């Protein structure tokens, strides 16, 4: 390791973003051009390295000396409430496990998210999207596209996937919406909603144990690889991972298409939206479990590492004119879904949801337009995901 | 061009199937299978893309 440089690392503040700033923050570009790797300190004082170059982000996410497990000393939990739960808190939360423990969960779930399986879900997704558009059109000539469309669609798709009976879908959807509405719900309401959802999921698992159906829960139970407590954790994870992320991509993608109407109707906008907005900028949290070199910098065992997905996806070494929204670009190796063994399991489902959402929305409401100037759209940045609090539209 | 895959490394992301559906498929466990080990010239660009996108490096492209 003698080739490592001994230059002092650049230290930057945390959080990484201030309200009103464009996303991704222009500072990311400075970090990337400067040393690539910059040092920061979390509110709890823990040291964390921020990784900004595309090549380095991919390397970090496939390095066996770097762990996803929050039990390791120095793991960068961003705050008490926005971290990766430990297995004793929520067993089955397998984004917080490394191989080989992680693989048992992933392998059990892979068949549920294959390209073929997702294709089979298309009619159900189309129906869900159509129903939400019908409801918006019936209600008048304006809507909040976040509350009325972007949030309900993925929640309803997940409830279909899990086999939530139709009679319970409104309950399920309203609780998931409370969970993410950080501006209009209180901590207490969100806590209650989480407990209600967990209780509901536990009950659903118990029901499927007795009366199996043609759904993900029943199939997972039939494999016998997960016990019911782990299964509940897995389901909660699918819900959290697949809901707000998808919603943010739908909402931000619609705005970007309204600003770049020449791309409306072109399905390539889906992949470019994923890269361009990189909504899950701070989702992949890691810790070094052995000394490791990143970007020529020695990172010690026990130091936190956060690969910044948005920085990597706007790396000029990986993408030509990365700040331009260009669905015709040929480079598709963005890391919006992460990379390595934890790469988003539901990515093909998300792609199909986005594609159907954009297509149906602009087909059914061709004169869709923003109801407020774009600069006034309330950007939502809770420290982990980037999205919109509201998206007022009219037609 | 010749393709080999390591299904033990595969994490079922499905990027290969999306990139080169004539060459790659997912088996009933969702893991990579190869439909044609020696893809024709018209598939080779898509195969290289699949190789680049694979998050677990489960695909090896041999240029022979």
Short mmCIF file of C-alpha atoms in Angstrom, two decimals:
data_model
loop_
_atom_site.label_atom_id
_atom_site.label_comp_id
_atom_site.label_asym_id
_atom_site.label_seq_id
_atom_site.Cartn_x
_atom_site.Cartn_y
_atom_site.Cartn_z
CA UNK A 1 0.00 0.00 0.00
CA UNK A 2 3.04 2.25 -0.28
CA UNK A 3 1.75 3.93 -3.41
CA UNK A 4 -0.90 5.73 -1.42
CA UNK A 5 -0.74 9.47 -1.36
CA UNK A 6 -0.24 11.23 1.92
CA UNK A 7 -2.10 14.40 1.00
CA UNK A 8 -4.49 15.67 3.62
CA UNK A 9 -8.07 14.83 2.67
CA UNK A 10 -10.52 17.60 2.01
CA UNK A 11 -13.08 17.92 4.80
CA UNK A 12 -16.61 18.99 3.96
CA UNK A 13 -19.71 19.69 6.05
CA UNK A 14 -22.68 17.40 6.59
CA UNK A 15 -25.55 17.43 5.62
CA UNK A 16 -24.45 17.72 2.06
CA UNK A 17 -27.20 19.89 0.85
CA UNK A 18 -28.95 23.11 1.79
CA UNK A 19 -32.55 24.02 0.96
CA UNK A 20 -33.04 25.81 -2.34
CA UNK A 21 -29.92 24.34 -3.89
CA UNK A 22 -30.12 22.59 -7.24
CA UNK A 23 -29.78 18.82 -7.25
CA UNK A 24 -27.27 17.30 -7.48
CA UNK A 25 -25.47 20.02 -5.57
CA UNK A 26 -22.82 21.81 -7.67
CA UNK A 27 -20.31 21.03 -4.91
CA UNK A 28 -20.34 17.38 -5.94
CA UNK A 29 -18.58 18.36 -9.13
CA UNK A 30 -15.87 20.15 -7.18
CA UNK A 31 -15.30 17.13 -4.94
CA UNK A 32 -15.13 14.87 -7.97
CA UNK A 33 -12.62 17.00 -9.78
CA UNK A 34 -10.60 17.67 -6.67
CA UNK A 35 -9.74 14.47 -4.81
CA UNK A 36 -12.74 12.31 -5.70
CA UNK A 37 -12.94 11.17 -2.12
CA UNK A 38 -13.78 13.74 0.56
CA UNK A 39 -14.06 13.42 4.29
CA UNK A 40 -17.02 14.48 6.37
CA UNK A 41 -18.33 14.03 9.89
CA UNK A 42 -21.85 12.89 10.68
CA UNK A 43 -23.94 14.71 13.32
CA UNK A 44 -22.88 11.98 15.80
CA UNK A 45 -19.21 12.79 15.14
CA UNK A 46 -18.47 9.64 13.15
CA UNK A 47 -16.01 9.93 10.30
CA UNK A 48 -17.43 9.21 6.85
CA UNK A 49 -15.81 9.21 3.42
CA UNK A 50 -17.92 10.45 0.52
CA UNK A 51 -17.24 8.79 -2.82
CA UNK A 52 -18.06 10.88 -5.88
CA UNK A 53 -16.49 9.29 -8.97
CA UNK A 54 -18.45 6.75 -10.98
CA UNK A 55 -15.57 4.31 -11.17
CA UNK A 56 -14.90 4.54 -7.42
CA UNK A 57 -18.56 4.15 -6.52
CA UNK A 58 -18.72 0.91 -8.48
CA UNK A 59 -15.48 -0.28 -6.90
CA UNK A 60 -16.72 0.48 -3.37
CA UNK A 61 -20.01 -1.31 -3.96
CA UNK A 62 -18.24 -4.51 -5.03
CA UNK A 63 -15.38 -4.52 -2.52
CA UNK A 64 -15.50 -7.39 -0.03
CA UNK A 65 -13.59 -5.36 2.55
CA UNK A 66 -16.51 -2.94 2.65
CA UNK A 67 -19.67 -3.93 4.51
CA UNK A 68 -23.36 -3.02 4.48
CA UNK A 69 -23.92 -4.30 7.99
CA UNK A 70 -24.84 -1.59 10.55
CA UNK A 71 -23.55 -3.81 13.37
CA UNK A 72 -19.98 -2.93 12.42
CA UNK A 73 -18.25 -0.20 14.38
CA UNK A 74 -18.24 3.11 12.49
CA UNK A 75 -21.23 2.34 10.25
CA UNK A 76 -22.60 5.68 9.01
CA UNK A 77 -26.17 5.85 10.25
CA UNK A 78 -27.16 9.28 9.04
CA UNK A 79 -29.46 9.87 12.01
CA UNK A 80 -31.24 7.80 14.62
CA UNK A 81 -34.36 7.51 12.51
CA UNK A 82 -32.87 7.34 9.04
CA UNK A 83 -30.49 4.47 9.27
CA UNK A 84 -30.36 0.82 8.38
CA UNK A 85 -32.15 -1.15 11.12
CA UNK A 86 -30.18 -3.87 12.85
CA UNK A 87 -31.25 -7.47 12.41
CA UNK A 88 -32.41 -7.71 16.02
CA UNK A 89 -34.70 -4.73 15.36
CA UNK A 90 -36.13 -5.96 12.07
CA UNK A 91 -34.97 -9.44 11.06
CA UNK A 92 -35.05 -9.84 7.30
CA UNK A 93 -33.87 -6.28 6.57
CA UNK A 94 -31.28 -7.84 4.31
CA UNK A 95 -29.90 -4.64 2.75
CA UNK A 96 -28.03 -4.51 6.06
CA UNK A 97 -26.39 -7.92 5.60
CA UNK A 98 -23.32 -9.01 3.66
CA UNK A 99 -22.78 -12.16 1.65
CA UNK A 100 -23.26 -14.99 2.41
CA UNK A 101 -26.01 -14.14 5.01
CA UNK A 102 -27.56 -11.67 2.58
CA UNK A 103 -27.76 -14.15 -0.28
CA UNK A 104 -30.38 -16.41 1.27
CA UNK A 105 -32.87 -13.51 1.25
CA UNK A 106 -31.92 -12.19 -2.17
CA UNK A 107 -32.09 -15.63 -3.77
CA UNK A 108 -35.53 -16.27 -2.31
CA UNK A 109 -36.80 -13.01 -3.81
CA UNK A 110 -35.12 -12.96 -7.22
CA UNK A 111 -37.79 -15.11 -8.95
CA UNK A 112 -40.43 -12.54 -7.94
CA UNK A 113 -38.70 -9.73 -9.84
CA UNK A 114 -37.44 -11.29 -13.05
CA UNK A 115 -37.95 -9.47 -16.32
CA UNK A 116 -40.59 -12.08 -17.24
CA UNK A 117 -42.47 -11.82 -13.95
CA UNK A 118 -42.54 -8.04 -14.17
CA UNK A 119 -43.86 -8.28 -17.72
CA UNK A 120 -46.72 -10.40 -16.39
CA UNK A 121 -47.54 -7.63 -13.93
CA UNK A 122 -48.00 -5.05 -16.70
CA UNK A 123 -51.79 -5.38 -17.05
CA UNK A 124 -52.26 -4.92 -13.30
CA UNK A 125 -49.96 -1.88 -13.29
CA UNK A 126 -51.78 -0.40 -16.28
CA UNK A 127 -55.09 -0.87 -14.50
CA UNK A 128 -53.79 0.84 -11.36
CA UNK A 129 -52.42 3.78 -13.35
CA UNK A 130 -55.65 4.14 -15.35
CA UNK A 131 -57.74 4.13 -12.19
CA UNK A 132 -55.68 6.90 -10.63
CA UNK A 133 -55.97 8.99 -13.79
CA UNK A 134 -59.74 8.37 -13.89
CA UNK A 135 -59.98 9.59 -10.30
CA UNK A 136 -57.98 12.75 -11.05
CA UNK A 137 -60.04 13.55 -14.14
CA UNK A 138 -63.29 12.95 -12.25
CA UNK A 139 -62.19 15.32 -9.47
CA UNK A 140 -61.73 18.37 -11.69
CA UNK A 141 -59.06 20.02 -13.80
CA UNK A 142 -56.20 20.21 -11.33
CA UNK A 143 -54.39 17.87 -8.95
CA UNK A 144 -51.40 17.37 -6.73
CA UNK A 145 -49.61 14.79 -8.82
CA UNK A 146 -47.56 13.59 -5.86
CA UNK A 147 -50.48 12.81 -3.52
CA UNK A 148 -52.96 11.84 -6.23
CA UNK A 149 -50.75 9.82 -8.54
CA UNK A 150 -47.03 9.38 -7.88
CA UNK A 151 -47.40 8.05 -4.32
CA UNK A 152 -50.51 5.88 -4.73
CA UNK A 153 -49.35 4.09 -7.89
CA UNK A 154 -46.29 2.30 -6.44
CA UNK A 155 -48.06 1.65 -3.14
CA UNK A 156 -50.97 0.00 -4.94
CA UNK A 157 -48.59 -1.98 -7.15
CA UNK A 158 -46.78 -3.27 -4.05
CA UNK A 159 -50.07 -4.16 -2.41
CA UNK A 160 -51.01 -6.18 -5.51
CA UNK A 161 -47.59 -7.85 -5.48
CA UNK A 162 -47.95 -8.81 -1.83
CA UNK A 163 -51.50 -10.05 -2.28
CA UNK A 164 -53.16 -7.40 -0.10
CA UNK A 165 -56.91 -8.02 -0.56
CA UNK A 166 -58.64 -5.22 -2.53
CA UNK A 167 -60.73 -4.30 0.49
CA UNK A 168 -57.56 -3.42 2.45
CA UNK A 169 -55.77 -1.46 -0.28
CA UNK A 170 -57.08 1.96 0.79
CA UNK A 171 -55.87 1.30 4.33
CA UNK A 172 -52.49 0.15 3.03
CA UNK A 173 -52.14 3.08 0.66
CA UNK A 174 -53.13 5.72 3.22
CA UNK A 175 -50.66 4.41 5.83
CA UNK A 176 -47.80 4.24 3.34
CA UNK A 177 -48.61 7.82 2.33
CA UNK A 178 -48.51 9.03 5.95
CA UNK A 179 -45.09 7.42 6.26
CA UNK A 180 -43.54 9.55 3.54
CA UNK A 181 -45.48 12.82 3.97
CA UNK A 182 -42.85 14.41 6.18
CA UNK A 183 -44.37 17.86 5.84
CA UNK A 184 -48.00 17.08 6.55
CA UNK A 185 -47.61 14.30 9.12
CA UNK A 186 -46.08 14.37 12.58
CA UNK A 187 -43.39 12.02 13.93
CA UNK A 188 -46.08 10.44 16.07
CA UNK A 189 -48.39 9.86 13.08
CA UNK A 190 -45.56 8.29 11.12
CA UNK A 191 -44.62 6.08 14.04
CA UNK A 192 -48.24 4.95 14.37
CA UNK A 193 -48.47 4.31 10.61
CA UNK A 194 -45.31 2.18 10.71
CA UNK A 195 -46.66 0.10 13.59
CA UNK A 196 -50.02 -0.33 11.87
CA UNK A 197 -48.34 -1.45 8.66
CA UNK A 198 -46.08 -3.92 10.46
CA UNK A 199 -49.07 -5.31 12.35
CA UNK A 200 -51.01 -5.58 9.12
CA UNK A 201 -48.13 -7.34 7.37
CA UNK A 202 -47.74 -9.80 10.25
CA UNK A 203 -51.45 -10.56 10.03
CA UNK A 204 -51.26 -10.96 6.27
CA UNK A 205 -48.40 -13.46 6.63
CA UNK A 206 -50.45 -15.42 9.19
CA UNK A 207 -53.42 -15.47 6.82
CA UNK A 208 -51.30 -16.63 3.87
CA UNK A 209 -49.81 -19.37 6.06
CA UNK A 210 -53.31 -20.75 6.54
CA UNK A 211 -54.79 -19.93 3.15
CA UNK A 212 -52.05 -19.63 0.51
CA UNK A 213 -52.84 -17.75 -2.68
CA UNK A 214 -51.08 -16.87 -5.93
CA UNK A 215 -48.91 -14.11 -4.49
CA UNK A 216 -45.40 -13.30 -3.35
CA UNK A 217 -46.01 -14.00 0.35
CA UNK A 218 -47.52 -17.42 -0.30
CA UNK A 219 -44.70 -18.37 -2.65
CA UNK A 220 -42.02 -17.23 -0.20
CA UNK A 221 -43.70 -19.19 2.59
CA UNK A 222 -43.76 -22.25 0.33
CA UNK A 223 -39.99 -22.09 -0.19
CA UNK A 224 -39.52 -22.55 3.56
CA UNK A 225 -36.29 -20.51 3.47
CA UNK A 226 -37.50 -17.63 5.67
CA UNK A 227 -39.26 -17.81 9.00
CA UNK A 228 -42.34 -15.66 9.40
CA UNK A 229 -40.61 -12.88 11.38
CA UNK A 230 -37.92 -12.56 8.72
CA UNK A 231 -40.60 -12.61 6.07
CA UNK A 232 -42.38 -9.64 7.70
CA UNK A 233 -39.09 -7.73 7.72
CA UNK A 234 -38.50 -8.54 4.06
CA UNK A 235 -41.99 -7.34 3.15
CA UNK A 236 -41.58 -4.09 5.07
CA UNK A 237 -38.27 -3.58 3.27
CA UNK A 238 -39.90 -4.17 -0.13
CA UNK A 239 -42.54 -1.63 0.77
CA UNK A 240 -40.10 1.04 1.97
CA UNK A 241 -37.62 0.44 -0.84
CA UNK A 242 -40.21 0.39 -3.60
CA UNK A 243 -42.57 3.16 -2.60
CA UNK A 244 -41.14 6.63 -2.21
CA UNK A 245 -38.21 6.00 -4.55
CA UNK A 246 -40.57 5.10 -7.38
CA UNK A 247 -42.93 7.94 -6.50
CA UNK A 248 -40.09 10.48 -6.64
CA UNK A 249 -38.97 9.19 -10.00
CA UNK A 250 -42.51 9.43 -11.34
CA UNK A 251 -43.00 12.99 -10.06
CA UNK A 252 -39.59 14.37 -11.04
CA UNK A 253 -39.77 12.59 -14.39
CA UNK A 254 -43.11 14.22 -15.20
CA UNK A 255 -41.67 17.65 -14.40
CA UNK A 256 -38.63 16.98 -16.57
CA UNK A 257 -40.81 15.79 -19.43
CA UNK A 258 -42.99 18.90 -19.15
CA UNK A 259 -39.82 20.98 -19.41
CA UNK A 260 -38.51 18.85 -22.29
CA UNK A 261 -41.72 17.97 -24.13
CA UNK A 262 -39.84 16.67 -27.17
CA UNK A 263 -39.21 13.49 -25.14
CA UNK A 264 -42.83 12.84 -24.18
CA UNK A 265 -43.82 9.45 -25.55
CA UNK A 266 -40.23 8.20 -25.78
CA UNK A 267 -39.69 5.30 -23.35
CA UNK A 268 -35.97 6.04 -23.18
CA UNK A 269 -36.92 8.91 -20.86
CA UNK A 270 -37.29 6.31 -18.09
CA UNK A 271 -33.62 5.33 -17.97
CA UNK A 272 -32.48 8.91 -18.32
CA UNK A 273 -34.77 10.06 -15.50
CA UNK A 274 -33.25 7.44 -13.24
CA UNK A 275 -29.76 8.73 -13.98
CA UNK A 276 -30.54 12.41 -14.20
CA UNK A 277 -32.39 12.71 -10.89
CA UNK A 278 -30.64 9.94 -8.95
CA UNK A 279 -33.25 10.20 -6.23
CA UNK A 280 -31.53 7.69 -3.93
CA UNK A 281 -28.35 9.69 -3.53
CA UNK A 282 -27.64 8.76 0.08
CA UNK A 283 -29.11 5.29 0.28
CA UNK A 284 -26.04 3.07 -0.03
CA UNK A 285 -24.30 3.24 3.33
CA UNK A 286 -21.13 1.27 3.96
CA UNK A 287 -18.29 0.78 6.42
CA UNK A 288 -14.75 -0.48 5.85
CA UNK A 289 -14.14 -3.70 7.78
CA UNK A 290 -10.49 -3.84 6.70
CA UNK A 291 -8.11 -1.10 5.59
CA UNK A 292 -8.86 -0.34 1.96
CA UNK A 293 -7.66 2.05 -0.72
CA UNK A 294 -10.17 4.22 -2.57
CA UNK A 295 -9.11 6.86 -5.09
CA UNK A 296 -5.54 6.57 -3.80
CA UNK A 297 -6.67 7.33 -0.27
CA UNK A 298 -6.26 4.95 2.65
CA UNK A 299 -9.56 4.28 4.38
CA UNK A 300 -9.16 2.56 7.73
CA UNK A 301 -11.24 -0.28 9.09
CA UNK A 302 -14.12 1.21 11.07
CA UNK A 303 -14.51 4.31 8.91
CA UNK A 304 -17.83 4.98 7.21
CA UNK A 305 -18.20 5.25 3.44
CA UNK A 306 -21.07 6.79 1.48
CA UNK A 307 -21.04 6.43 -2.28
CA UNK A 308 -22.92 9.44 -3.64
CA UNK A 309 -25.06 8.05 -6.41
CA UNK A 310 -26.01 11.43 -7.84
CA UNK A 311 -22.36 12.49 -8.00
CA UNK A 312 -21.38 9.30 -9.82
CA UNK A 313 -24.27 9.64 -12.26
CA UNK A 314 -23.13 13.14 -13.16
CA UNK A 315 -19.47 12.21 -13.57
CA UNK A 316 -18.14 13.68 -16.82
CA UNK A 317 -15.71 10.76 -17.12
CA UNK A 318 -18.64 8.35 -17.34
CA UNK A 319 -21.32 10.39 -19.12
CA UNK A 320 -21.11 12.91 -21.89
CA UNK A 321 -22.66 16.23 -20.86
CA UNK A 322 -24.11 14.61 -17.72
CA UNK A 323 -26.12 17.68 -16.76
CA UNK A 324 -28.15 17.47 -19.94
CA UNK A 325 -31.36 15.43 -19.90
CA UNK A 326 -30.76 13.31 -22.97
CA UNK A 327 -32.78 10.08 -23.25
CA UNK A 328 -30.95 9.29 -26.51
CA UNK A 329 -27.60 8.89 -24.76
CA UNK A 330 -26.06 5.46 -25.22
CA UNK A 331 -24.28 5.13 -21.86
CA UNK A 332 -26.58 3.28 -19.50
CA UNK A 333 -24.19 2.27 -16.76
CA UNK A 334 -25.61 4.66 -14.18
CA UNK A 335 -25.69 3.57 -10.56
CA UNK A 336 -29.16 4.91 -9.75
CA UNK A 337 -30.04 1.41 -8.50
CA UNK A 338 -26.67 0.93 -6.84
CA UNK A 339 -24.23 -1.74 -7.96
CA UNK A 340 -22.94 -5.08 -6.72
CA UNK A 341 -24.98 -7.71 -4.88
CA UNK A 342 -27.30 -5.12 -3.33
CA UNK A 343 -28.29 -3.54 -6.63
CA UNK A 344 -32.02 -2.82 -6.50
CA UNK A 345 -33.98 -6.04 -6.72
CA UNK A 346 -37.10 -4.26 -7.97
CA UNK A 347 -35.42 -2.21 -10.68
CA UNK A 348 -37.31 -3.82 -13.55
CA UNK A 349 -40.59 -3.25 -11.78
CA UNK A 350 -39.71 0.41 -11.24
CA UNK A 351 -38.83 0.84 -14.91
CA UNK A 352 -42.17 -0.59 -15.99
CA UNK A 353 -44.09 1.52 -13.45
CA UNK A 354 -42.37 4.69 -14.67
CA UNK A 355 -42.89 3.83 -18.33
CA UNK A 356 -46.60 3.11 -17.89
CA UNK A 357 -47.10 6.14 -15.62
CA UNK A 358 -45.55 8.59 -18.11
CA UNK A 359 -47.17 7.06 -21.17
CA UNK A 360 -50.72 6.86 -19.77
CA UNK A 361 -50.51 10.24 -18.09
CA UNK A 362 -49.56 12.12 -21.24
CA UNK A 363 -51.91 10.05 -23.41
CA UNK A 364 -54.92 10.62 -21.20
CA UNK A 365 -54.09 14.22 -20.25
CA UNK A 366 -52.26 15.66 -23.28
CA UNK A 367 -52.63 19.23 -22.04
CA UNK A 368 -51.09 18.47 -18.64
CA UNK A 369 -49.13 21.45 -17.33
CA UNK A 370 -47.51 22.75 -14.16
CA UNK A 371 -49.85 24.88 -12.06
CA UNK A 372 -46.97 26.81 -10.47
CA UNK A 373 -43.66 28.05 -11.91
CA UNK A 374 -41.05 25.30 -11.83
CA UNK A 375 -38.85 27.30 -9.42
CA UNK A 376 -41.68 27.21 -6.88
CA UNK A 377 -42.00 23.43 -6.80
CA UNK A 378 -41.24 22.35 -3.22
CA UNK A 379 -38.20 20.08 -3.44
CA UNK A 380 -38.20 17.38 -0.82
CA UNK A 381 -34.91 16.32 0.60
CA UNK A 382 -35.16 14.41 3.85
CA UNK A 383 -31.47 13.64 3.97
CA UNK A 384 -31.79 10.35 2.14
CA UNK A 385 -34.07 10.65 -0.88
CA UNK A 386 -34.72 13.53 -3.23
CA UNK A 387 -38.22 14.24 -4.52
CA UNK A 388 -41.09 16.71 -4.38
CA UNK A 389 -43.46 17.45 -1.52
CA UNK A 390 -46.13 18.47 -3.98
CA UNK A 391 -46.56 18.72 -7.70
CA UNK A 392 -49.48 21.04 -8.52
CA UNK A 393 -50.68 20.41 -12.08
CA UNK A 394 -53.68 21.41 -14.15
CA UNK A 395 -55.18 20.57 -17.53
CA UNK B 1 -17.36 -13.97 -29.55
CA UNK B 2 -18.07 -16.59 -26.91
CA UNK B 3 -20.00 -16.08 -23.66
CA UNK B 4 -19.72 -17.84 -20.35
CA UNK B 5 -21.70 -17.03 -17.23
CA UNK B 6 -21.32 -17.83 -13.55
CA UNK B 7 -24.80 -18.29 -12.13
CA UNK B 8 -23.34 -18.52 -8.59
CA UNK B 9 -22.30 -14.88 -8.90
CA UNK B 10 -25.62 -13.81 -10.46
CA UNK B 11 -27.85 -11.58 -8.32
CA UNK B 12 -30.79 -11.66 -10.72
CA UNK B 13 -30.84 -7.97 -11.59
CA UNK B 14 -31.97 -8.90 -15.11
CA UNK B 15 -29.89 -6.25 -16.87
CA UNK B 16 -28.58 -8.84 -19.33
CA UNK B 17 -32.09 -9.90 -20.30
CA UNK B 18 -33.07 -6.28 -20.84
CA UNK B 19 -29.92 -5.56 -22.86
CA UNK B 20 -29.71 -8.71 -24.99
CA UNK B 21 -32.95 -10.69 -24.74
CA UNK B 22 -31.95 -12.94 -27.66
CA UNK B 23 -28.83 -14.07 -25.83
CA UNK B 24 -29.65 -14.12 -22.11
CA UNK B 25 -32.57 -15.37 -20.06
CA UNK B 26 -33.42 -15.94 -16.42
CA UNK B 27 -34.16 -19.50 -15.26
CA UNK B 28 -36.92 -20.37 -12.81
CA UNK B 29 -34.72 -19.21 -9.93
CA UNK B 30 -34.28 -15.89 -11.73
CA UNK B 31 -30.59 -16.57 -12.42
CA UNK B 32 -28.79 -16.00 -15.69
CA UNK B 33 -28.85 -18.60 -18.46
CA UNK B 34 -27.36 -18.26 -21.92
CA UNK B 35 -29.58 -18.91 -24.93
CA UNK B 36 -26.75 -18.80 -27.42
CA UNK B 37 -23.11 -19.07 -26.38
CA UNK B 38 -21.81 -17.76 -29.70
CA UNK B 39 -23.94 -14.73 -30.56
CA UNK B 40 -24.04 -13.43 -34.10
CA UNK B 41 -22.48 -10.12 -35.13
CA UNK B 42 -25.78 -8.28 -34.73
CA UNK B 43 -25.99 -9.24 -31.04
CA UNK B 44 -22.43 -8.47 -30.02
CA UNK B 45 -22.91 -4.85 -29.08
CA UNK B 46 -25.88 -5.76 -26.88
CA UNK B 47 -23.84 -8.53 -25.25
CA UNK B 48 -21.03 -6.11 -24.43
CA UNK B 49 -23.56 -3.77 -22.89
CA UNK B 50 -24.97 -6.62 -20.79
CA UNK B 51 -21.44 -7.38 -19.62
CA UNK B 52 -20.84 -3.73 -18.65
CA UNK B 53 -24.13 -3.44 -16.81
CA UNK B 54 -24.04 -6.73 -14.88
CA UNK B 55 -23.74 -5.66 -11.22
CA UNK B 56 -22.12 -8.92 -10.08
CA UNK B 57 -19.74 -9.53 -12.99
CA UNK B 58 -21.43 -12.85 -13.71
CA UNK B 59 -20.85 -12.58 -17.47
CA UNK B 60 -17.54 -13.17 -19.25
CA UNK B 61 -17.15 -12.27 -22.90
CA UNK B 62 -14.36 -14.10 -24.70
CA UNK B 63 -13.27 -12.48 -27.92
CA UNK B 64 -12.35 -15.70 -29.70
#
